[in-house]
């Protein structure tokens, strides 16, 4: 009897960590501590840069998160508790919806982290957008539908990721109807100075209160960054003061150039 031995190593690499999974699935992967940012190889579709690539949008997302976590730009994370919450609870994924719709559920099921996304085939990536020239042409914030015409949705999704991390560790940073932030928006609505009903109708009753508060907070944050606090009413100014007292990052620099993140792929 002849025993045939194979020289081929049949062992396979076990994918048992979020990092190894992301590296096996996506083209670009970075991390800040254990908070991961990943992107596929699909370029953004709605953009004012015809040459924009998946690498471009990935690199900008890394810079935005670095800036949000290091407001004074000294190369050190300002709030370690916030970073720990990001690492424990969330990750950020950039790709087309054909990928994100699958991976959001799969990653959460496998690794227990909620996947925040930049859906680069349906949301605008406008790399030239800057707070020094926001192009805001409103005299008041009165609807959840408002965004600047040439807004970079990547800013919005990165900011939402930060506030979701805050929501998980700060009891006074809730989006519920009986929360501090929720009460500000409800009072604004009751005063007939802010509306979410039009957006809710457009989304077939899919725009729930918590989502509304989340977006309300983002709009106020953006208007503040653009230097137009004077158009905010008393309820919206209350939100802004609450963001400041809660340690929410109030500035963002798309050109952040320190190396807070580690590129792992």
Coordinates of C-alpha atoms in Angstrom, one line a residue:
X1 CA 0.0 0.0 0.0
X2 CA 1.3 3.4 -0.9
X3 CA 0.5 6.4 1.3
X4 CA 0.2 9.6 -0.7
X5 CA 1.2 12.7 1.2
X6 CA 0.2 16.1 0.0
X7 CA 2.6 19.0 0.3
X8 CA -0.2 21.5 0.1
X9 CA -1.1 23.2 3.3
X10 CA -4.9 23.0 3.6
X11 CA -5.2 25.2 6.7
X12 CA -7.4 28.2 6.5
X13 CA -7.2 31.5 8.4
X14 CA -10.0 31.7 10.9
X15 CA -11.8 35.0 10.8
X16 CA -12.7 35.5 14.5
X17 CA -12.2 39.2 15.0
X18 CA -13.8 42.2 13.5
X19 CA -10.5 43.4 12.1
X20 CA -9.8 40.1 10.3
X21 CA -13.3 40.1 8.9
X22 CA -13.1 43.6 7.6
X23 CA -9.7 43.0 6.0
X24 CA -11.1 39.9 4.3
X25 CA -14.1 41.8 2.9
X26 CA -13.1 45.4 2.2
X27 CA -10.4 47.2 0.3
X28 CA -9.6 49.9 2.9
X29 CA -9.6 49.5 6.7
X30 CA -8.4 51.8 9.4
X31 CA -8.9 52.0 13.2
X32 CA -8.7 54.5 16.0
X33 CA -8.1 52.3 19.1
X34 CA -10.6 49.6 18.3
X35 CA -13.1 51.8 16.4
X36 CA -13.0 50.6 12.8
X37 CA -13.6 52.4 9.5
X38 CA -13.9 50.3 6.3
X39 CA -14.7 50.9 2.7
X40 CA -15.2 48.8 -0.4
X41 CA -13.8 49.6 -3.8
X42 CA -16.9 51.3 -5.3
X43 CA -16.5 55.0 -6.1
X44 CA -19.1 57.5 -4.9
X45 CA -21.8 58.2 -7.4
X46 CA -23.3 61.6 -6.5
X47 CA -20.2 63.8 -6.3
X48 CA -18.8 67.1 -7.6
X49 CA -15.4 65.4 -8.2
X50 CA -15.6 63.2 -11.3
X51 CA -12.3 61.5 -10.3
X52 CA -13.4 60.6 -6.7
X53 CA -12.5 57.1 -5.7
X54 CA -13.4 54.8 -2.8
X55 CA -9.9 55.6 -1.4
X56 CA -10.7 59.3 -1.4
X57 CA -13.9 59.0 0.5
X58 CA -12.3 56.5 2.9
X59 CA -9.3 58.8 3.6
X60 CA -11.6 61.8 4.2
X61 CA -13.8 59.7 6.6
X62 CA -10.6 58.9 8.6
X63 CA -9.6 62.6 8.7
X64 CA -13.1 63.6 9.8
X65 CA -13.2 61.1 12.7
X66 CA -9.7 62.1 13.7
X67 CA -10.8 65.7 13.8
X68 CA -13.9 65.0 15.7
X69 CA -12.0 63.1 18.4
X70 CA -9.1 65.6 18.6
X71 CA -10.7 69.0 18.6
X72 CA -7.5 70.9 19.7
X73 CA -5.4 69.0 17.2
X74 CA -2.6 67.9 19.6
X75 CA -2.6 64.4 18.3
X76 CA -4.3 63.0 21.4
X77 CA -7.9 61.8 21.7
X78 CA -9.8 64.4 23.8
X79 CA -12.4 62.1 25.4
X80 CA -11.2 58.6 26.0
X81 CA -14.7 57.5 27.2
X82 CA -16.2 58.6 23.8
X83 CA -13.5 56.6 21.9
X84 CA -14.2 53.5 24.1
X85 CA -17.9 53.8 23.4
X86 CA -17.1 54.0 19.6
X87 CA -14.8 51.0 19.9
X88 CA -17.3 48.9 21.9
X89 CA -20.5 49.7 20.2
X90 CA -20.0 50.9 16.6
X91 CA -18.1 50.8 13.4
X92 CA -18.3 52.9 10.2
X93 CA -18.7 51.4 6.7
X94 CA -18.6 53.1 3.3
X95 CA -19.9 51.3 0.2
X96 CA -22.9 51.0 -2.1
X97 CA -26.2 49.8 -0.7
X98 CA -25.9 46.4 -2.4
X99 CA -23.0 45.8 0.1
X100 CA -24.1 47.9 3.1
X101 CA -27.6 46.4 3.2
X102 CA -26.0 43.0 3.7
X103 CA -23.0 43.8 5.9
X104 CA -24.9 46.0 8.4
X105 CA -26.8 43.0 9.6
X106 CA -24.0 40.5 9.2
X107 CA -21.4 42.4 11.1
X108 CA -23.8 43.2 14.0
X109 CA -24.8 39.5 14.2
X110 CA -21.2 38.3 14.1
X111 CA -19.4 40.9 16.3
X112 CA -22.2 42.8 18.2
X113 CA -21.3 46.2 16.9
X114 CA -23.8 48.6 15.2
X115 CA -22.8 49.5 11.7
X116 CA -23.0 53.2 10.8
X117 CA -22.8 53.7 7.1
X118 CA -22.1 56.2 4.3
X119 CA -24.1 54.8 1.4
X120 CA -21.9 56.1 -1.4
X121 CA -24.2 55.3 -4.3
X122 CA -27.2 57.3 -3.0
X123 CA -25.8 60.0 -0.6
X124 CA -23.8 63.0 -1.8
X125 CA -20.0 63.0 -1.4
X126 CA -19.0 66.7 -2.0
X127 CA -15.3 66.8 -1.0
X128 CA -15.0 70.6 -1.5
X129 CA -17.8 71.4 1.0
X130 CA -16.3 73.6 3.8
X131 CA -17.8 75.4 6.7
X132 CA -16.2 78.7 5.6
X133 CA -18.6 78.7 2.6
X134 CA -21.6 76.6 3.5
X135 CA -24.0 78.3 1.1
X136 CA -26.8 78.5 3.7
X137 CA -29.6 80.6 2.3
X138 CA -32.2 80.2 5.1
X139 CA -33.1 82.8 7.8
X140 CA -34.5 80.1 10.2
X141 CA -34.4 76.4 10.8
X142 CA -38.0 75.3 10.4
X143 CA -37.9 71.9 8.8
X144 CA -36.2 68.5 9.1
X145 CA -35.8 68.5 5.3
X146 CA -33.2 71.2 5.2
X147 CA -29.6 70.6 4.1
X148 CA -27.2 72.9 2.3
X149 CA -27.5 72.3 -1.5
X150 CA -23.9 71.1 -1.9
X151 CA -23.5 69.4 1.4
X152 CA -21.1 66.5 2.0
X153 CA -23.2 63.7 3.6
X154 CA -20.0 62.2 4.9
X155 CA -19.9 64.9 7.5
X156 CA -23.4 64.1 8.6
X157 CA -22.8 60.4 8.9
X158 CA -19.5 60.8 10.8
X159 CA -21.2 63.2 13.2
X160 CA -24.2 60.8 13.7
X161 CA -21.7 58.1 14.6
X162 CA -20.2 60.3 17.3
X163 CA -23.6 61.2 18.8
X164 CA -24.6 57.5 18.7
X165 CA -21.5 56.7 20.8
X166 CA -22.5 59.5 23.3
X167 CA -26.0 58.2 23.4
X168 CA -24.7 54.8 24.7
X169 CA -22.8 56.2 27.6
X170 CA -24.5 59.5 28.6
X171 CA -27.9 59.2 30.2
X172 CA -28.6 62.8 29.4
X173 CA -27.8 62.4 25.7
X174 CA -30.9 60.5 24.6
X175 CA -33.1 61.0 21.5
X176 CA -36.3 59.8 23.2
X177 CA -39.4 61.9 23.4
X178 CA -39.0 62.5 27.2
X179 CA -35.3 63.4 26.9
X180 CA -33.7 66.8 27.1
X181 CA -33.0 66.9 23.4
X182 CA -36.4 65.4 22.6
X183 CA -38.2 68.0 24.7
X184 CA -36.4 70.8 22.8
X185 CA -37.6 69.5 19.5
X186 CA -41.1 68.8 20.7
X187 CA -41.4 72.4 22.1
X188 CA -40.1 73.7 18.8
X189 CA -42.8 71.7 16.9
X190 CA -45.5 72.8 19.4
X191 CA -44.5 76.4 18.8
X192 CA -45.0 75.9 15.0
X193 CA -41.4 76.9 14.4
X194 CA -40.2 73.4 13.3
X195 CA -41.7 70.6 11.3
X196 CA -41.0 66.9 10.8
X197 CA -44.5 65.9 9.4
X198 CA -43.5 66.7 5.8
X199 CA -40.5 64.4 6.0
X200 CA -42.5 61.7 7.8
X201 CA -45.1 61.8 5.0
X202 CA -42.4 61.5 2.3
X203 CA -41.0 58.5 4.1
X204 CA -44.5 56.8 4.5
X205 CA -44.5 57.3 8.3
X206 CA -40.9 56.0 8.6
X207 CA -39.4 59.1 10.1
X208 CA -39.8 58.3 13.8
X209 CA -39.3 60.7 16.7
X210 CA -35.9 59.5 17.7
X211 CA -34.6 59.8 14.1
X212 CA -36.1 63.3 14.0
X213 CA -34.3 64.3 17.2
X214 CA -31.0 62.9 15.8
X215 CA -31.4 64.9 12.6
X216 CA -32.5 68.0 14.5
X217 CA -29.3 67.9 16.6
X218 CA -27.2 67.5 13.4
X219 CA -28.8 70.4 11.7
X220 CA -28.1 72.7 14.7
X221 CA -24.5 71.4 14.9
X222 CA -24.0 72.2 11.2
X223 CA -25.5 75.7 11.4
X224 CA -23.3 76.4 14.4
X225 CA -20.2 75.3 12.5
X226 CA -21.1 77.5 9.6
X227 CA -21.2 80.5 11.9
X228 CA -24.9 81.2 11.7
X229 CA -26.0 80.7 15.3
X230 CA -28.1 83.9 15.0
X231 CA -30.7 82.1 12.9
X232 CA -31.4 79.5 15.7
X233 CA -34.4 80.0 17.9
X234 CA -34.5 79.6 21.7
X235 CA -35.2 75.8 21.5
X236 CA -32.4 75.3 19.0
X237 CA -30.0 77.3 21.1
X238 CA -30.9 75.1 24.0
X239 CA -29.8 72.1 22.0
X240 CA -26.5 73.8 21.1
X241 CA -25.8 74.6 24.7
X242 CA -26.6 71.0 25.7
X243 CA -24.2 69.7 23.0
X244 CA -21.5 71.9 24.4
X245 CA -22.1 70.9 28.0
X246 CA -22.2 67.2 26.9
X247 CA -18.7 67.4 25.3
X248 CA -20.0 66.9 21.7
X249 CA -17.3 67.9 19.2
X250 CA -18.4 71.2 17.8
X251 CA -15.7 71.6 15.1
X252 CA -14.7 69.5 12.1
X253 CA -11.6 69.7 9.9
X254 CA -11.6 67.8 6.7
X255 CA -7.9 68.6 6.3
X256 CA -6.8 67.2 9.7
X257 CA -3.2 66.1 9.1
X258 CA -2.1 64.3 12.3
X259 CA -1.9 60.5 12.5
X260 CA -4.5 59.5 15.1
X261 CA -5.7 56.5 13.1
X262 CA -3.8 53.4 12.0
X263 CA -4.3 52.2 8.5
X264 CA -4.5 48.4 8.7
X265 CA -5.3 47.7 5.0

